[in-house]
């Protein structure tokens, strides 16, 4: 089956620093990748949609200058949290859709295992 | 986005069938019904999806009401590994985005 990995799985950083999270599709090409954020005991909130080779589309209320997304290839998207603050501490999850399903309208998303960010 | 309503939590005994309900009274004709589940400290996992007809796969069955205003995810024989939060999501046919609600936290009792 399709596998999505994230790196790192957890990270602790100091307030004011930047952190980069990688999302990779290991055995398929992803036309689109999504980035979600999940606070404790809450549901997933979509932050942005990332298409290979184009600018990401951010959801309302998500600061694009703070959460930089790059989707440089069909297998890699990165999320950089710039000038992180304690309120950015969260579980960040990416997902991807598979090009092989091009003619199938199910648009099943394959999720990564998540990255837990703690800002001190 | 059309919304879904699910019970906050449910319990089931191990090796018993589990029926997880979802109401989506404002569903439109092009909305697909997706189910994902999330185990603790992990990313969500696709379970099943459907449009109008009932669907079966190796993980579960999806029963869709004739008017499509509700659906039920059926786990035929629950195991401890099925303990998770189950999300019922409507996805507009022309859109890849998924909007997660609060889901149902399923607890399996040994």
XYZ file of C-alpha atoms in Angstrom:
230
model
C 0.000 0.000 0.000
C 0.928 3.641 -0.299
C 3.209 4.901 2.455
C 3.818 8.435 3.634
C 6.642 9.243 5.996
C 7.369 12.319 8.078
C 10.600 13.523 9.552
C 11.234 14.185 12.311
C 8.673 12.281 14.345
C 9.123 14.729 17.190
C 11.083 17.918 17.723
C 11.684 20.344 20.555
C 12.818 23.843 19.701
C 13.293 27.146 21.440
C 10.926 30.041 20.983
C 11.906 32.220 18.037
C 13.631 29.516 16.040
C 12.389 27.850 12.856
C 11.606 24.198 12.356
C 11.300 22.244 9.115
C 9.129 19.145 8.809
C 9.428 16.836 5.815
C 6.659 14.767 4.275
C 7.563 12.094 1.744
C 5.522 9.695 -0.330
C 7.690 6.586 -0.387
C 6.193 4.426 -3.106
C 3.966 6.674 -5.141
C 3.874 10.094 -6.730
C 1.674 12.600 -4.971
C -0.051 15.245 -7.055
C -1.250 16.960 -3.928
C -0.139 16.993 -0.333
C -2.046 18.391 2.613
C -0.845 19.734 5.928
C -2.944 19.447 9.085
C -2.496 20.540 12.660
C -4.001 18.769 15.639
C -4.070 20.101 19.188
C -4.525 17.699 22.121
C -8.003 16.197 22.365
C -9.072 18.000 19.199
C -9.709 17.028 15.617
C -7.461 17.632 12.639
C -7.527 21.092 11.145
C -6.475 21.544 7.537
C -3.787 24.209 7.238
C -2.925 24.168 3.555
C -3.031 22.282 0.295
C 0.222 21.857 -1.586
C 0.519 21.026 -5.282
C 3.841 20.072 -6.832
C 5.531 23.016 -8.475
C 3.016 25.637 -7.427
C 2.281 27.793 -4.422
C 0.362 26.287 -1.547
C -3.225 27.265 -0.865
C -3.754 28.182 2.762
C -6.966 27.838 4.733
C -8.543 30.902 6.239
C -6.776 32.030 9.374
C -3.490 30.246 8.640
C -0.553 32.640 8.252
C 1.290 31.780 5.057
C 4.384 33.740 6.107
C 4.617 31.781 9.321
C 3.944 28.331 7.903
C 6.042 28.064 4.754
C 5.199 25.164 2.501
C 7.340 23.908 -0.345
C 6.342 21.070 -2.659
C 9.440 20.763 -4.829
C 8.853 17.287 -6.193
C 6.141 14.677 -6.561
C 7.433 12.866 -3.482
C 8.406 15.633 -1.073
C 6.686 18.511 0.655
C 8.105 20.515 3.528
C 6.474 22.659 6.186
C 8.620 25.243 7.916
C 7.307 26.832 11.079
C 9.104 30.151 11.249
C 9.754 32.031 14.484
C 7.997 29.331 16.451
C 6.233 30.177 19.693
C 4.800 27.938 22.415
C 1.309 28.285 20.938
C 2.615 26.580 17.780
C 3.235 23.415 19.785
C 1.041 20.819 18.157
C 0.878 17.558 16.226
C 1.506 18.258 12.524
C 0.296 15.672 10.045
C 0.685 15.523 6.290
C -1.248 13.504 3.760
C -0.935 12.833 0.048
C -3.037 11.664 -2.854
C -1.753 9.102 -5.336
C -1.340 9.886 -9.046
C -2.122 6.271 -9.882
C -5.685 6.987 -8.851
C -5.994 9.646 -11.491
C -9.134 8.245 -13.027
C -10.638 7.204 -9.703
C -12.729 9.783 -7.921
C -12.254 8.396 -4.429
C -9.265 10.661 -3.740
C -8.189 8.504 -0.848
C -5.623 10.330 1.215
C -2.607 8.584 2.680
C -1.504 10.081 5.965
C 1.908 10.327 7.511
C 2.554 9.312 11.121
C 2.703 12.924 12.291
C 5.339 15.182 13.847
C 4.977 16.379 17.398
C 6.388 19.880 17.804
C 7.088 21.325 21.219
C 8.228 24.925 21.454
C 9.811 25.927 24.759
C -19.032 22.046 3.403
C -21.799 19.604 4.284
C -21.470 18.545 7.920
C -21.656 15.229 9.695
C -22.868 14.348 13.175
C -21.423 11.451 15.130
C -21.712 10.307 18.743
C -18.755 11.466 20.803
C -17.967 8.004 22.092
C -19.000 4.374 21.921
C -17.978 1.179 23.622
C -18.044 -2.346 22.320
C -16.963 -5.736 23.518
C -14.076 -7.451 21.847
C -15.045 -9.867 19.069
C -18.502 -8.312 18.786
C -19.727 -6.335 15.764
C -19.672 -2.559 16.029
C -22.026 -0.173 14.283
C -20.814 3.412 14.141
C -23.524 5.841 12.988
C -23.133 9.085 11.087
C -25.799 11.611 10.161
C -25.323 13.868 7.160
C -28.719 15.325 6.427
C -27.358 18.129 4.207
C -25.416 15.832 1.909
C -25.472 16.775 -1.751
C -25.605 14.478 -4.751
C -21.893 14.774 -5.458
C -20.670 14.205 -1.897
C -18.766 11.017 -1.206
C -18.949 9.512 2.278
C -15.502 8.715 3.645
C -14.494 7.053 6.881
C -11.062 7.416 8.403
C -9.797 6.337 11.792
C -6.996 7.619 13.953
C -5.184 5.481 16.458
C -3.533 7.255 19.402
C -0.541 9.391 18.423
C -0.756 8.385 14.766
C -1.962 9.899 11.526
C -5.424 8.957 10.280
C -5.935 5.804 8.262
C -8.418 5.331 5.427
C -11.153 2.842 6.254
C -13.749 2.938 3.517
C -15.781 5.241 1.298
C -18.950 5.149 -0.767
C -21.362 7.236 -2.789
C -24.745 5.505 -2.934
C -24.356 1.757 -2.643
C -23.203 -0.245 0.348
C -19.512 -1.079 0.270
C -17.381 -3.829 1.743
C -13.633 -4.135 2.103
C -11.238 -6.093 4.256
C -11.497 -3.605 7.101
C -15.188 -2.813 7.315
C -18.542 -2.402 5.644
C -20.335 0.840 4.901
C -24.103 0.885 4.881
C -25.612 3.978 3.269
C -29.245 4.905 3.791
C -31.396 5.066 0.708
C -31.843 8.847 1.062
C -28.096 9.164 1.829
C -28.802 11.287 4.876
C -27.073 8.802 7.147
C -24.577 5.989 7.018
C -23.179 3.324 9.314
C -19.674 1.959 9.506
C -19.696 -1.679 10.491
C -16.733 -3.453 12.031
C -17.717 -7.090 11.865
C -15.601 -8.366 14.710
C -13.937 -5.741 16.849
C -10.453 -6.289 18.201
C -8.469 -4.244 20.682
C -6.561 -2.779 17.743
C -9.769 -1.192 16.485
C -9.824 1.219 19.418
C -9.517 4.604 17.733
C -11.321 7.803 16.823
C -13.482 7.204 13.757
C -14.232 10.121 11.478
C -17.121 10.276 9.038
C -16.347 12.865 6.361
C -18.209 14.148 3.344
C -16.013 14.965 0.385
C -17.333 17.015 -2.486
C -16.803 15.105 -5.713
C -14.691 17.761 -7.352
C -12.500 18.503 -4.381
C -9.685 16.569 -2.751
C -10.043 18.312 0.608
C -11.232 16.492 3.708
C -12.847 18.372 6.583
C -12.568 16.426 9.822
C -15.266 16.701 12.479
C -14.942 15.568 16.067
C -15.411 11.869 15.309
C -16.436 8.975 17.542
C -13.987 7.601 20.069
C -14.428 3.834 20.039
C -13.366 1.895 23.105
C -13.074 -1.880 22.902
C -13.669 -3.776 26.102
C -11.663 -7.000 26.455
